[in-house]
Amino acid sequence: MPVGTQEFSYHLGLDFFRKMESSDVSSADVEVSLSAKRVGDTYKLFFTLTGVIGIPCDRCLDEMEHRVDTTYAMSVKYGDEYYEGDDVVVIPESWDAYNVARAICDTVMLTIPIMHTHEEGKCNEEMSRLLRQHSAAGDDTETDDTDDGGSSDPRWEALRKLKNNN
Ligand SMILES: [Zn+2]
């Protein structure tokens, strides 16, 4: 790459995330612009990412839209051996290219909050009701341990009733 600044742009579709094995991503439309500046032996890379991806909602598991609007800066330089830090990568002299796909993918994934859900009221109601019931039943198990429950476990009673009704 010559000294100076070069601009690149990429479009990330679903294929990209499939290749990167980000299986939670179910749709994608993200524009990436990369400005790469060579200063001596160091390449300064500056990424701007904007677009939208589809990921499963934590509350109902249906696809939700997640907006991506972020920037990321890193440096790539030549050195004796491969090293990858938070925002600097050292590559051996023998490499004639550095693949930015992993950095781009990680940057997108880092924009996803730990808890991500549809807006209030936009969830798949049927599914979130089932999941709430499931987690409520899960909580019961722990408190049940202390009583001599066993066969009189109310959950089994409920199941039995369901079975008899069918
Ligand atoms: Zn939801």
XYZ file of C-alpha atoms and ligand atoms in Angstrom:
167
model
C 0.000 0.000 0.000
C 1.380 3.416 -0.907
C 2.055 6.149 1.660
C -0.995 8.318 2.140
C -4.654 7.604 2.718
C -6.840 5.149 0.873
C -10.565 4.664 1.177
C -12.372 1.349 0.892
C -15.993 0.456 1.264
C -17.736 -2.813 1.891
C -21.297 -3.988 2.224
C -22.029 -6.629 4.836
C -24.916 -8.920 4.022
C -25.984 -12.095 5.730
C -23.274 -14.059 3.826
C -20.591 -12.159 5.648
C -21.893 -13.117 9.102
C -22.411 -16.718 7.999
C -18.786 -16.887 6.902
C -17.702 -15.375 10.215
C -19.866 -17.947 12.009
C -21.959 -15.358 13.824
C -24.955 -17.655 13.927
C -27.162 -15.252 15.925
C -27.288 -12.825 13.030
C -30.316 -13.587 10.864
C -30.209 -10.643 8.475
C -27.770 -7.867 7.745
C -27.430 -4.687 5.770
C -24.403 -2.779 6.976
C -22.189 -0.324 5.108
C -18.563 -0.174 6.123
C -16.191 2.539 5.088
C -12.542 2.057 5.823
C -9.964 4.736 5.682
C -6.439 3.349 5.737
C -3.566 5.692 6.279
C 0.025 4.624 6.004
C 2.399 6.454 8.311
C 5.894 5.003 7.974
C 5.512 1.306 8.651
C 2.244 1.638 10.462
C -1.177 1.459 8.880
C -3.875 3.351 10.717
C -7.271 1.894 9.967
C -10.437 3.785 10.711
C -13.757 2.018 10.221
C -17.218 3.570 10.110
C -20.129 1.143 10.239
C -23.769 1.998 9.708
C -26.744 -0.200 9.043
C -28.960 -2.755 10.626
C -28.740 -6.419 11.591
C -31.375 -8.880 12.729
C -30.698 -10.742 15.986
C -32.946 -12.745 18.329
C -34.742 -10.727 21.018
C -33.805 -11.811 24.556
C -37.432 -11.686 25.668
C -39.309 -13.487 22.886
C -36.539 -14.899 20.624
C -38.166 -13.414 17.505
C -35.903 -11.441 15.229
C -35.399 -7.835 16.273
C -33.714 -5.026 14.396
C -30.463 -3.834 15.865
C -29.061 -0.580 14.507
C -25.336 -0.429 13.999
C -23.783 3.015 14.024
C -20.244 2.960 15.254
C -16.607 3.635 14.511
C -13.474 1.701 15.277
C -9.815 2.583 14.934
C -6.848 0.242 14.918
C -3.241 0.094 13.790
C -1.506 -2.613 11.850
C 2.267 -2.774 11.716
C 5.001 -5.155 10.731
C 7.045 -6.885 13.405
C 8.877 -10.090 14.254
C 5.875 -12.141 15.111
C 2.127 -12.011 15.049
C 0.589 -10.158 17.970
C -2.939 -8.958 18.466
C -3.771 -6.359 21.106
C -6.939 -4.369 21.729
C -6.476 -1.994 18.848
C -3.093 -2.867 17.450
C -2.061 -5.834 15.374
C 1.511 -6.754 14.546
C 1.989 -8.959 11.502
C 5.120 -10.733 10.307
C 7.022 -9.227 7.380
C 6.144 -12.263 5.283
C 2.457 -11.318 5.194
C 1.485 -9.178 2.292
C -2.051 -8.550 3.471
C -4.105 -8.263 6.594
C -7.681 -9.484 6.581
C -9.952 -6.912 8.202
C -13.019 -9.190 8.209
C -12.568 -10.372 11.799
C -12.062 -6.827 13.103
C -15.184 -5.663 11.254
C -17.252 -8.576 12.510
C -16.118 -8.082 16.115
C -16.879 -4.380 15.881
C -20.450 -5.124 14.808
C -20.932 -7.745 17.527
C -19.637 -5.389 20.210
C -22.426 -2.921 19.443
C -25.017 -5.450 20.641
C -25.994 -4.732 24.251
C -25.886 -7.684 26.667
C -29.646 -7.355 27.119
C -31.374 -6.648 23.825
C -35.108 -6.756 23.349
C -37.879 -5.374 21.172
C -39.391 -2.105 22.263
C -42.010 -2.482 24.984
C -45.114 -4.068 23.476
C -43.413 -5.170 20.240
C -42.539 -8.678 21.405
C -44.107 -11.884 20.237
C -46.604 -12.102 23.103
C -47.352 -15.797 22.800
C -43.658 -16.682 22.921
C -42.742 -14.361 25.790
C -45.664 -15.727 27.819
C -44.384 -19.284 27.316
C -40.839 -18.268 28.207
C -42.019 -16.443 31.352
C -43.931 -19.544 32.439
C -40.894 -21.663 31.755
C -38.599 -19.488 33.853
C -41.181 -19.263 36.668
C -41.350 -23.068 36.727
C -37.549 -23.158 36.808
C -37.498 -20.937 39.905
C -39.950 -23.235 41.653
C -37.647 -26.236 41.465
C -35.179 -24.658 43.833
C -37.715 -23.784 46.528
C -39.379 -27.189 46.139
C -36.258 -28.997 47.252
C -36.995 -28.265 50.894
C -40.507 -29.709 51.072
C -41.243 -33.401 50.621
C -43.055 -32.583 47.340
C -42.197 -35.468 45.034
C -45.345 -36.795 43.442
C -47.490 -33.970 44.769
C -45.433 -31.434 42.788
C -48.075 -28.995 41.467
C -46.399 -28.896 38.055
C -46.927 -32.607 37.568
C -50.510 -32.197 38.725
C -51.017 -29.558 36.048
C -49.462 -31.806 33.424
C -51.644 -34.709 34.442
C -54.745 -32.551 34.163
C -53.658 -31.439 30.706
C -53.144 -35.036 29.648
C -56.543 -36.121 30.956
C -58.253 -33.292 29.141
C -56.860 -34.378 25.795
Zn -39.124 -9.546 21.602
